[in-house]
mmCIF file of C-alpha atoms and ligand atoms in Angstrom:
data_model
loop_
_atom_site.group_PDB
_atom_site.id
_atom_site.type_symbol
_atom_site.label_atom_id
_atom_site.label_comp_id
_atom_site.label_asym_id
_atom_site.label_seq_id
_atom_site.Cartn_x
_atom_site.Cartn_y
_atom_site.Cartn_z
ATOM 1 C CA UNK A 741 0.000 0.000 0.000
ATOM 2 C CA UNK A 742 1.681 3.141 -1.252
ATOM 3 C CA UNK A 743 0.948 5.837 1.323
ATOM 4 C CA UNK A 744 2.514 8.560 -0.806
ATOM 5 C CA UNK A 745 0.281 7.783 -3.802
ATOM 6 C CA UNK A 746 -2.856 7.435 -1.660
ATOM 7 C CA UNK A 747 -2.034 10.672 0.148
ATOM 8 C CA UNK A 748 -1.671 12.476 -3.191
ATOM 9 C CA UNK A 749 -5.061 11.156 -4.282
ATOM 10 C CA UNK A 750 -6.825 12.214 -1.075
ATOM 11 C CA UNK A 751 -5.121 15.614 -1.034
ATOM 12 C CA UNK A 752 -6.194 16.290 -4.626
ATOM 13 C CA UNK A 753 -9.830 15.623 -3.644
ATOM 14 C CA UNK A 754 -9.657 17.908 -0.627
ATOM 15 C CA UNK A 755 -7.718 20.628 -2.418
ATOM 16 C CA UNK A 756 -10.829 21.159 -4.535
ATOM 17 C CA UNK A 757 -12.912 21.584 -1.376
ATOM 18 C CA UNK A 758 -10.370 24.063 0.040
ATOM 19 C CA UNK A 759 -10.431 26.062 -3.213
ATOM 20 C CA UNK A 760 -14.234 26.152 -3.195
ATOM 21 C CA UNK A 761 -14.220 27.605 0.303
ATOM 22 C CA UNK A 762 -11.501 30.104 -0.538
ATOM 23 C CA UNK A 763 -13.594 31.321 -3.481
ATOM 24 C CA UNK A 764 -16.376 31.999 -0.979
ATOM 25 C CA UNK A 765 -13.925 34.096 1.041
ATOM 26 C CA UNK A 766 -13.103 31.498 3.709
ATOM 27 C CA UNK A 767 -9.603 30.125 3.203
ATOM 28 C CA UNK A 768 -9.091 27.179 5.591
ATOM 29 C CA UNK A 769 -6.449 28.037 8.197
ATOM 30 C CA UNK A 770 -4.329 25.883 10.512
ATOM 31 C CA UNK A 771 -2.255 27.092 13.476
ATOM 32 C CA UNK A 772 0.509 24.825 14.714
ATOM 33 C CA UNK A 773 1.835 25.448 18.222
ATOM 34 C CA UNK A 774 5.280 24.088 19.021
ATOM 35 C CA UNK A 775 7.168 24.364 22.308
ATOM 36 C CA UNK A 776 10.897 23.642 22.583
ATOM 37 C CA UNK A 777 13.409 22.585 19.984
ATOM 38 C CA UNK A 778 12.887 18.834 19.570
ATOM 39 C CA UNK A 779 14.437 18.286 16.093
ATOM 40 C CA UNK A 780 11.886 15.627 15.072
ATOM 41 C CA UNK A 781 8.994 17.914 16.064
ATOM 42 C CA UNK A 782 10.477 20.809 14.098
ATOM 43 C CA UNK A 783 10.680 18.602 10.982
ATOM 44 C CA UNK A 784 7.061 17.467 11.418
ATOM 45 C CA UNK A 785 5.871 21.051 11.888
ATOM 46 C CA UNK A 786 7.680 22.251 8.769
ATOM 47 C CA UNK A 787 6.289 19.410 6.692
ATOM 48 C CA UNK A 788 2.769 20.170 7.947
ATOM 49 C CA UNK A 789 3.166 23.834 6.931
ATOM 50 C CA UNK A 790 4.436 22.782 3.478
ATOM 51 C CA UNK A 791 1.531 20.352 3.017
ATOM 52 C CA UNK A 792 -0.879 23.158 3.970
ATOM 53 C CA UNK A 793 0.458 25.533 1.354
ATOM 54 C CA UNK A 794 0.326 22.814 -1.331
ATOM 55 C CA UNK A 795 -3.332 22.192 -0.506
ATOM 56 C CA UNK A 796 -4.409 25.817 -0.398
ATOM 57 C CA UNK A 797 -4.576 26.036 3.400
ATOM 58 C CA UNK A 798 -3.310 29.126 5.208
ATOM 59 C CA UNK A 799 -0.981 28.164 8.063
ATOM 60 C CA UNK A 800 0.810 29.793 10.965
ATOM 61 C CA UNK A 801 3.491 28.370 13.233
ATOM 62 C CA UNK A 802 3.558 29.605 16.834
ATOM 63 C CA UNK A 803 6.915 28.667 18.365
ATOM 64 C CA UNK A 804 7.727 28.935 22.067
ATOM 65 C CA UNK A 805 11.076 28.308 23.752
ATOM 66 C CA UNK A 806 11.647 25.148 25.818
ATOM 67 C CA UNK A 807 11.317 27.156 29.060
ATOM 68 C CA UNK A 808 8.000 28.803 28.092
ATOM 69 C CA UNK A 809 5.311 28.933 30.768
ATOM 70 C CA UNK A 810 2.178 26.852 30.370
ATOM 71 C CA UNK A 811 -0.117 29.842 30.893
ATOM 72 C CA UNK A 812 1.563 31.782 28.031
ATOM 73 C CA UNK A 813 0.879 28.902 25.670
ATOM 74 C CA UNK A 814 -2.711 28.555 26.899
ATOM 75 C CA UNK A 815 -3.224 32.279 26.369
ATOM 76 C CA UNK A 816 -2.007 31.996 22.775
ATOM 77 C CA UNK A 817 -4.322 29.062 22.147
ATOM 78 C CA UNK A 818 -7.228 31.071 23.548
ATOM 79 C CA UNK A 819 -6.429 33.861 21.085
ATOM 80 C CA UNK A 820 -6.331 31.354 18.239
ATOM 81 C CA UNK A 821 -9.669 29.941 19.426
ATOM 82 C CA UNK A 822 -11.317 33.243 18.521
ATOM 83 C CA UNK A 823 -9.203 34.084 15.444
ATOM 84 C CA UNK A 824 -11.515 33.879 12.396
ATOM 85 C CA UNK A 825 -8.610 33.038 10.039
ATOM 86 C CA UNK A 826 -7.866 29.870 11.999
ATOM 87 C CA UNK A 827 -10.111 26.802 11.718
ATOM 88 C CA UNK A 828 -7.772 24.131 13.056
ATOM 89 C CA UNK A 829 -5.308 24.271 15.972
ATOM 90 C CA UNK A 830 -2.680 21.648 16.541
ATOM 91 C CA UNK A 831 -0.247 21.426 19.444
ATOM 92 C CA UNK A 832 2.825 19.466 18.464
ATOM 93 C CA UNK A 833 3.495 16.692 20.983
ATOM 94 C CA UNK A 834 5.454 15.824 23.034
ATOM 95 C CA UNK A 835 5.514 18.991 25.117
ATOM 96 C CA UNK A 836 8.346 19.758 27.570
ATOM 97 C CA UNK A 837 8.111 17.868 30.879
ATOM 98 C CA UNK A 838 6.887 20.863 32.903
ATOM 99 C CA UNK A 839 3.719 21.023 30.750
ATOM 100 C CA UNK A 840 0.517 19.152 31.459
ATOM 101 C CA UNK A 841 -0.426 18.095 27.945
ATOM 102 C CA UNK A 842 -4.024 17.373 28.962
ATOM 103 C CA UNK A 843 -4.517 20.980 30.144
ATOM 104 C CA UNK A 844 -3.037 22.372 26.938
ATOM 105 C CA UNK A 845 -5.229 20.149 24.766
ATOM 106 C CA UNK A 846 -8.276 21.034 26.864
ATOM 107 C CA UNK A 847 -7.722 24.725 26.096
ATOM 108 C CA UNK A 848 -8.244 24.171 22.338
ATOM 109 C CA UNK A 849 -11.769 25.034 21.163
ATOM 110 C CA UNK A 850 -13.549 21.756 20.403
ATOM 111 C CA UNK A 851 -14.549 22.919 16.920
ATOM 112 C CA UNK A 852 -10.890 23.716 16.058
ATOM 113 C CA UNK A 853 -9.337 20.551 17.502
ATOM 114 C CA UNK A 854 -7.919 19.283 14.190
ATOM 115 C CA UNK A 855 -5.988 16.471 15.896
ATOM 116 C CA UNK A 856 -9.103 15.159 17.664
ATOM 117 C CA UNK A 857 -7.348 14.861 21.040
ATOM 118 C CA UNK A 858 -9.679 17.099 23.095
ATOM 119 C CA UNK A 859 -11.624 15.069 25.663
ATOM 120 C CA UNK A 860 -14.908 16.110 24.053
ATOM 121 C CA UNK A 861 -13.745 14.744 20.704
ATOM 122 C CA UNK A 862 -12.456 11.579 22.363
ATOM 123 C CA UNK A 863 -15.896 11.108 23.926
ATOM 124 C CA UNK A 864 -17.539 11.742 20.559
ATOM 125 C CA UNK A 865 -15.356 9.035 19.029
ATOM 126 C CA UNK A 866 -16.189 6.566 21.796
ATOM 127 C CA UNK A 867 -19.913 7.111 21.305
ATOM 128 C CA UNK A 868 -19.664 6.788 17.535
ATOM 129 C CA UNK A 869 -20.422 10.467 16.798
ATOM 130 C CA UNK A 870 -16.951 11.371 15.640
ATOM 131 C CA UNK A 871 -16.269 15.066 15.029
ATOM 132 C CA UNK A 872 -12.532 15.055 14.302
ATOM 133 C CA UNK A 873 -11.076 11.554 13.968
ATOM 134 C CA UNK A 874 -7.459 11.481 15.237
ATOM 135 C CA UNK A 875 -5.277 11.801 12.144
ATOM 136 C CA UNK A 876 -3.198 8.600 12.242
ATOM 137 C CA UNK A 877 -6.056 6.099 12.700
ATOM 138 C CA UNK A 878 -8.172 8.199 10.313
ATOM 139 C CA UNK A 879 -5.376 7.815 7.750
ATOM 140 C CA UNK A 880 -5.291 4.045 8.293
ATOM 141 C CA UNK A 881 -9.073 3.802 7.802
ATOM 142 C CA UNK A 882 -8.785 5.858 4.626
ATOM 143 C CA UNK A 883 -6.057 3.541 3.304
ATOM 144 C CA UNK A 884 -8.236 0.484 3.972
ATOM 145 C CA UNK A 885 -11.145 2.167 2.218
ATOM 146 C CA UNK A 886 -9.087 3.288 -0.791
ATOM 147 C CA UNK A 887 -7.656 -0.223 -1.200
ATOM 148 C CA UNK A 888 -11.132 -1.809 -0.924
ATOM 149 C CA UNK A 889 -10.126 -3.840 2.105
ATOM 150 C CA UNK A 890 -13.288 -4.896 3.938
ATOM 151 C CA UNK A 891 -13.496 -4.102 7.643
ATOM 152 C CA UNK A 892 -16.975 -5.227 8.657
ATOM 153 C CA UNK A 893 -16.943 -8.722 10.112
ATOM 154 C CA UNK A 894 -13.149 -8.960 9.899
ATOM 155 C CA UNK A 895 -10.912 -9.715 12.839
ATOM 156 C CA UNK A 896 -8.713 -6.674 13.448
ATOM 157 C CA UNK A 897 -5.802 -6.822 15.870
ATOM 158 C CA UNK A 898 -4.285 -3.553 17.076
ATOM 159 C CA UNK A 899 -0.902 -3.787 18.780
ATOM 160 C CA UNK A 900 -0.462 -0.718 21.024
ATOM 161 C CA UNK A 901 -2.941 1.187 23.207
ATOM 162 C CA UNK A 902 -1.752 4.792 23.165
ATOM 163 C CA UNK A 903 -4.310 7.579 23.250
ATOM 164 C CA UNK A 904 -3.147 8.936 19.901
ATOM 165 C CA UNK A 905 -2.925 5.721 17.883
ATOM 166 C CA UNK A 906 -3.857 2.353 19.424
ATOM 167 C CA UNK A 907 -7.048 3.209 21.314
ATOM 168 C CA UNK A 908 -8.687 5.436 18.677
ATOM 169 C CA UNK A 909 -7.621 2.935 15.995
ATOM 170 C CA UNK A 910 -9.418 0.142 17.812
ATOM 171 C CA UNK A 911 -12.527 2.302 18.262
ATOM 172 C CA UNK A 912 -12.648 3.258 14.593
ATOM 173 C CA UNK A 913 -12.309 -0.367 13.473
ATOM 174 C CA UNK A 914 -15.001 -1.333 15.972
ATOM 175 C CA UNK A 915 -17.265 1.402 14.637
ATOM 176 C CA UNK A 916 -16.909 -0.097 11.136
ATOM 177 C CA UNK A 917 -17.987 -3.511 12.388
ATOM 178 C CA UNK A 918 -14.678 -5.297 12.907
ATOM 179 C CA UNK A 919 -14.137 -7.697 15.786
ATOM 180 C CA UNK A 920 -11.253 -6.010 17.563
ATOM 181 C CA UNK A 921 -8.466 -7.347 19.762
ATOM 182 C CA UNK A 922 -6.095 -4.864 21.419
ATOM 183 C CA UNK A 923 -2.631 -6.106 22.419
ATOM 184 C CA UNK A 924 -0.160 -4.343 24.697
ATOM 185 C CA UNK A 925 3.266 -4.938 26.178
ATOM 186 C CA UNK A 926 1.484 -7.028 28.817
ATOM 187 C CA UNK A 927 -0.190 -9.377 26.328
ATOM 188 C CA UNK A 928 0.800 -13.021 26.777
ATOM 189 C CA UNK A 929 1.812 -14.805 23.564
ATOM 190 C CA UNK A 930 1.352 -11.882 21.191
ATOM 191 C CA UNK A 931 1.775 -14.085 18.116
ATOM 192 C CA UNK A 932 -1.302 -16.133 19.048
ATOM 193 C CA UNK A 933 -3.350 -12.956 18.564
ATOM 194 C CA UNK A 934 -1.569 -11.429 15.583
ATOM 195 C CA UNK A 935 -1.765 -14.711 13.648
ATOM 196 C CA UNK A 936 -5.563 -14.528 13.782
ATOM 197 C CA UNK A 937 -5.745 -11.002 12.347
ATOM 198 C CA UNK A 938 -7.327 -10.262 8.980
ATOM 199 C CA UNK A 939 -6.249 -6.671 9.584
ATOM 200 C CA UNK A 940 -3.165 -6.146 11.741
ATOM 201 C CA UNK A 941 -2.299 -2.602 12.834
ATOM 202 C CA UNK A 942 0.969 -2.243 14.718
ATOM 203 C CA UNK A 943 1.864 0.909 16.675
ATOM 204 C CA UNK A 944 4.515 0.131 19.269
ATOM 205 C CA UNK A 945 7.716 1.919 18.253
ATOM 206 C CA UNK A 946 9.593 -1.395 18.540
ATOM 207 C CA UNK A 947 11.421 -1.831 15.233
ATOM 208 C CA UNK A 948 10.776 -5.051 13.257
ATOM 209 C CA UNK A 949 8.985 -6.763 16.158
ATOM 210 C CA UNK A 950 6.345 -8.322 13.878
ATOM 211 C CA UNK A 951 7.877 -11.132 11.833
ATOM 212 C CA UNK A 952 6.369 -13.332 9.113
ATOM 213 C CA UNK A 953 5.574 -16.190 11.514
ATOM 214 C CA UNK A 954 3.279 -13.800 13.454
ATOM 215 C CA UNK A 955 1.110 -12.940 10.442
ATOM 216 C CA UNK A 956 -1.780 -14.774 8.776
ATOM 217 C CA UNK A 957 -1.344 -15.385 5.042
ATOM 218 C CA UNK A 958 -3.218 -12.735 3.046
ATOM 219 C CA UNK A 959 -3.679 -10.336 5.983
ATOM 220 C CA UNK A 960 -3.611 -6.550 5.602
ATOM 221 C CA UNK A 961 -0.646 -5.390 7.690
ATOM 222 C CA UNK A 962 -0.511 -1.700 8.610
ATOM 223 C CA UNK A 963 2.719 -0.500 10.166
ATOM 224 C CA UNK A 964 2.314 2.743 12.094
ATOM 225 C CA UNK A 965 5.665 2.587 13.920
ATOM 226 C CA UNK A 966 8.530 4.870 13.030
ATOM 227 C CA UNK A 967 11.914 4.449 14.710
ATOM 228 C CA UNK A 968 15.236 6.048 13.821
ATOM 229 C CA UNK A 969 17.885 3.317 13.624
ATOM 230 C CA UNK A 970 21.566 3.831 14.569
ATOM 231 C CA UNK A 971 22.465 4.071 10.850
ATOM 232 C CA UNK A 972 20.025 7.001 10.527
ATOM 233 C CA UNK A 973 17.418 5.058 8.516
ATOM 234 C CA UNK A 974 13.754 4.876 9.513
ATOM 235 C CA UNK A 975 12.289 1.521 10.508
ATOM 236 C CA UNK A 976 8.753 0.352 11.125
ATOM 237 C CA UNK A 977 7.464 -2.123 13.707
ATOM 238 C CA UNK A 978 7.035 -4.785 11.017
ATOM 239 C CA UNK A 979 9.838 -6.765 9.415
ATOM 240 C CA UNK A 980 8.773 -5.640 5.953
ATOM 241 C CA UNK A 981 11.044 -7.927 3.918
ATOM 242 C CA UNK A 982 9.758 -11.164 5.422
ATOM 243 C CA UNK A 983 6.152 -10.103 6.059
ATOM 244 C CA UNK A 984 5.594 -8.807 2.522
ATOM 245 C CA UNK A 985 5.881 -12.382 1.223
ATOM 246 C CA UNK A 986 2.973 -13.471 3.395
ATOM 247 C CA UNK A 987 0.672 -10.444 3.722
ATOM 248 C CA UNK A 988 -2.023 -9.612 1.187
ATOM 249 C CA UNK A 989 -1.399 -5.897 1.782
ATOM 250 C CA UNK A 990 1.402 -4.179 3.648
ATOM 251 C CA UNK A 991 2.447 -0.576 4.274
ATOM 252 C CA UNK A 992 6.122 0.380 4.048
ATOM 253 C CA UNK A 993 8.028 2.692 6.419
ATOM 254 C CA UNK A 994 8.683 5.352 5.307
ATOM 255 C CA UNK A 995 6.003 6.027 2.686
ATOM 256 C CA UNK A 996 3.077 4.247 4.358
ATOM 257 C CA UNK A 997 0.954 5.636 7.178
ATOM 258 C CA UNK A 998 3.120 8.769 7.705
ATOM 259 C CA UNK A 999 1.988 10.705 4.602
ATOM 260 C CA UNK A 1000 -1.627 9.757 5.330
ATOM 261 C CA UNK A 1001 -1.419 11.178 8.862
ATOM 262 C CA UNK A 1002 -0.498 14.619 7.572
ATOM 263 C CA UNK A 1003 -3.132 14.349 4.866
ATOM 264 C CA UNK A 1004 -5.894 13.684 7.373
ATOM 265 C CA UNK A 1005 -4.809 16.740 9.360
ATOM 266 C CA UNK A 1006 -5.401 18.786 6.207
ATOM 267 C CA UNK A 1007 -8.806 17.117 5.760
ATOM 268 C CA UNK A 1008 -9.822 17.862 9.352
ATOM 269 C CA UNK A 1009 -8.780 21.510 8.919
ATOM 270 C CA UNK A 1010 -10.753 21.886 5.695
ATOM 271 C CA UNK A 1011 -13.741 20.178 7.283
ATOM 272 C CA UNK A 1012 -13.538 22.554 10.266
ATOM 273 C CA UNK A 1013 -13.537 25.507 7.858
ATOM 274 C CA UNK A 1014 -16.519 24.061 5.974
ATOM 275 C CA UNK A 1015 -18.454 23.709 9.219
ATOM 276 C CA UNK A 1016 -17.533 27.228 10.274
ATOM 277 C CA UNK A 1017 -18.567 28.613 6.886
ATOM 278 C CA UNK A 1018 -21.867 26.733 7.099
ATOM 279 C CA UNK A 1019 -22.530 28.515 10.394
ATOM 280 C CA UNK A 1020 -22.102 25.477 12.595
ATOM 281 C CA UNK A 1021 -21.085 27.416 15.668
ATOM 282 C CA UNK A 1022 -19.244 26.142 18.691
ATOM 283 C CA UNK A 1023 -22.569 25.577 20.480
ATOM 284 C CA UNK A 1024 -23.369 22.916 17.907
ATOM 285 C CA UNK A 1025 -20.776 20.686 19.489
ATOM 286 C CA UNK A 1026 -21.768 21.206 23.078
HETATM 287 P P1 LIG B 1373 3.435 4.812 22.715
HETATM 288 O O1 LIG B 1373 4.823 4.582 23.196
HETATM 289 O O2 LIG B 1373 2.596 5.848 23.360
HETATM 290 O O3 LIG B 1373 2.642 3.431 22.776
HETATM 291 C C1 LIG B 1373 3.223 2.247 22.370
HETATM 292 C C2 LIG B 1373 2.277 1.125 22.652
HETATM 293 O O4 LIG B 1373 2.885 -0.097 22.218
HETATM 294 C C3 LIG B 1373 1.960 0.935 24.134
HETATM 295 O O5 LIG B 1373 0.569 0.761 24.300
HETATM 296 C C4 LIG B 1373 2.730 -0.314 24.526
HETATM 297 O O6 LIG B 1373 2.077 -1.122 25.483
HETATM 298 C C5 LIG B 1373 2.753 -1.076 23.219
HETATM 299 N N1 LIG B 1373 3.907 -1.972 23.155
HETATM 300 C C6 LIG B 1373 5.203 -1.680 23.351
HETATM 301 N N2 LIG B 1373 5.960 -2.798 23.226
HETATM 302 C C7 LIG B 1373 5.114 -3.802 22.945
HETATM 303 C C8 LIG B 1373 5.283 -5.191 22.729
HETATM 304 N N3 LIG B 1373 6.490 -5.757 22.768
HETATM 305 N N4 LIG B 1373 4.196 -5.938 22.471
HETATM 306 C C9 LIG B 1373 2.961 -5.372 22.421
HETATM 307 N N5 LIG B 1373 2.736 -4.048 22.616
HETATM 308 C C10 LIG B 1373 3.807 -3.292 22.891
HETATM 309 O O7 LIG B 1373 3.576 5.095 21.151
HETATM 310 P P2 LIG B 1373 2.578 5.779 20.076
HETATM 311 O O8 LIG B 1373 1.308 5.026 20.009
HETATM 312 O O9 LIG B 1373 2.550 7.226 20.273
HETATM 313 O O10 LIG B 1373 3.414 5.493 18.746
HETATM 314 C C11 LIG B 1373 3.723 4.176 18.349
HETATM 315 C C12 LIG B 1373 4.648 4.238 17.157
HETATM 316 O O11 LIG B 1373 3.966 4.870 16.080
HETATM 317 C C13 LIG B 1373 5.921 5.050 17.365
HETATM 318 O O12 LIG B 1373 6.961 4.455 16.615
HETATM 319 C C14 LIG B 1373 5.568 6.406 16.771
HETATM 320 O O13 LIG B 1373 6.722 7.100 16.323
HETATM 321 C C15 LIG B 1373 4.716 5.989 15.616
HETATM 322 N N6 LIG B 1373 3.766 6.995 15.158
HETATM 323 C C16 LIG B 1373 3.647 7.138 13.809
HETATM 324 C C17 LIG B 1373 2.748 8.012 13.287
HETATM 325 C C18 LIG B 1373 2.613 8.095 11.817
HETATM 326 O O14 LIG B 1373 2.078 9.054 11.322
HETATM 327 N N7 LIG B 1373 3.048 7.095 11.074
HETATM 328 C C19 LIG B 1373 1.926 8.883 14.137
HETATM 329 C C20 LIG B 1373 2.058 8.587 15.565
HETATM 330 C C21 LIG B 1373 2.968 7.686 16.035
HETATM 331 P P3 LIG B 1373 1.875 -0.635 27.030
HETATM 332 O O15 LIG B 1373 0.751 0.356 26.963
HETATM 333 O O16 LIG B 1373 1.524 -1.887 27.729
HETATM 334 O O17 LIG B 1373 3.173 -0.027 27.448
#
C-alpha cells in the first residue's frame, strides 16, 4: 500500500474543497503550536506547513522556547480559538516535561481541535459520533477504504494502546464492524493474537517486532511505527522484507501511514472551515 500515492489522491480531492471555500472568502487556516526545539517535532511542523500551502490552506506556526510557561501557551491558544482566520489548531506533541499536555489540549476550542485529542472529541469518538477523527487512525481507515479492504466482520488486531494511535484505531475499526483485539506490552503470547488477524495494525515503536511467523497469510498489515535506527534510517514495527511475502497488503516505512497522517490533518482543517462557513457554531458541538 503506497501511502505517498494514496495521500496524493486524497489531497487532490480535498484541495478542490479548500479552493471552493476560498472562493467563498473562507480560506481554511491551521495554526501549529510548538514548544521547545525537539528536532523531530520541528521537521514534522515544517512538513505540515508545506503540506498546507500545497493544498491551499493558510498556516501559521507559533513557536515557544523550551522554558515557556504553560499559561503563556494557553493564552495563545485562547487567542487562536477566537481568530476567524484559523479553523484548526494543533499542538505538536510531546511537550516539555513541565507542561501538562491534557490541560493544553483542553484549552483548544472543540470545533478547532484538528488532531481530535480534546476530551470532548475523544468522547464523541467513543460514542460513535466522531467530530474530528485522530489523524493517524483516520489515515489508516482511509487507506483500507481506498484499497477496498473490507473491515466489517473482519478480525482486526491492534498492537499498542496509546491515546493517539492504538485506542482510537481500535474504536474506529469497531465502529466499522470489525471484531477487535487490542494487544499491549502485557499481552501473553502476542503471536497467538496477531496470527488470527485479517487486519493487523501495529503501533509500538519497537522496530521489526512483527515477523512473518506472526502474520496470517493474506492479511492486511498496517505498520504505524517509526523508529530512527543507529544508521540514521527509519524503521517500522514490522519486518517488511519477510512479512511482505505473506501479507495480502502491507504498508512500508517510510512512505506508508506517515503521509496519510499529515493528509488527514489537512482534511480535518478543511472540514472545520466548511463547518464554520456553514454557520455550525461552537454551540453545535456542546
Ligand atoms: P506509545 O509509546 O505511546 O505506545 C506504544 C504502545 O505499544 C503501548 O501501548 C505499549 O504497550 C505497546 N507496546 C510496546 N511494546 C510492545 C510489545 N512488545 N508488544 C505489544 N505491545 C507493545 O507510542 P505511540 O502510540 O505514540 O506510537 C507508536 C509508534 O507509532 C511510534 O513508533 C511512533 O513514532 C509511531 N507513530 C507514527 C505516526 C505516523 O504518522 N506514522 C503517528 C504517531 C505515532 P503498554 O501500553 O503496555 O506499554
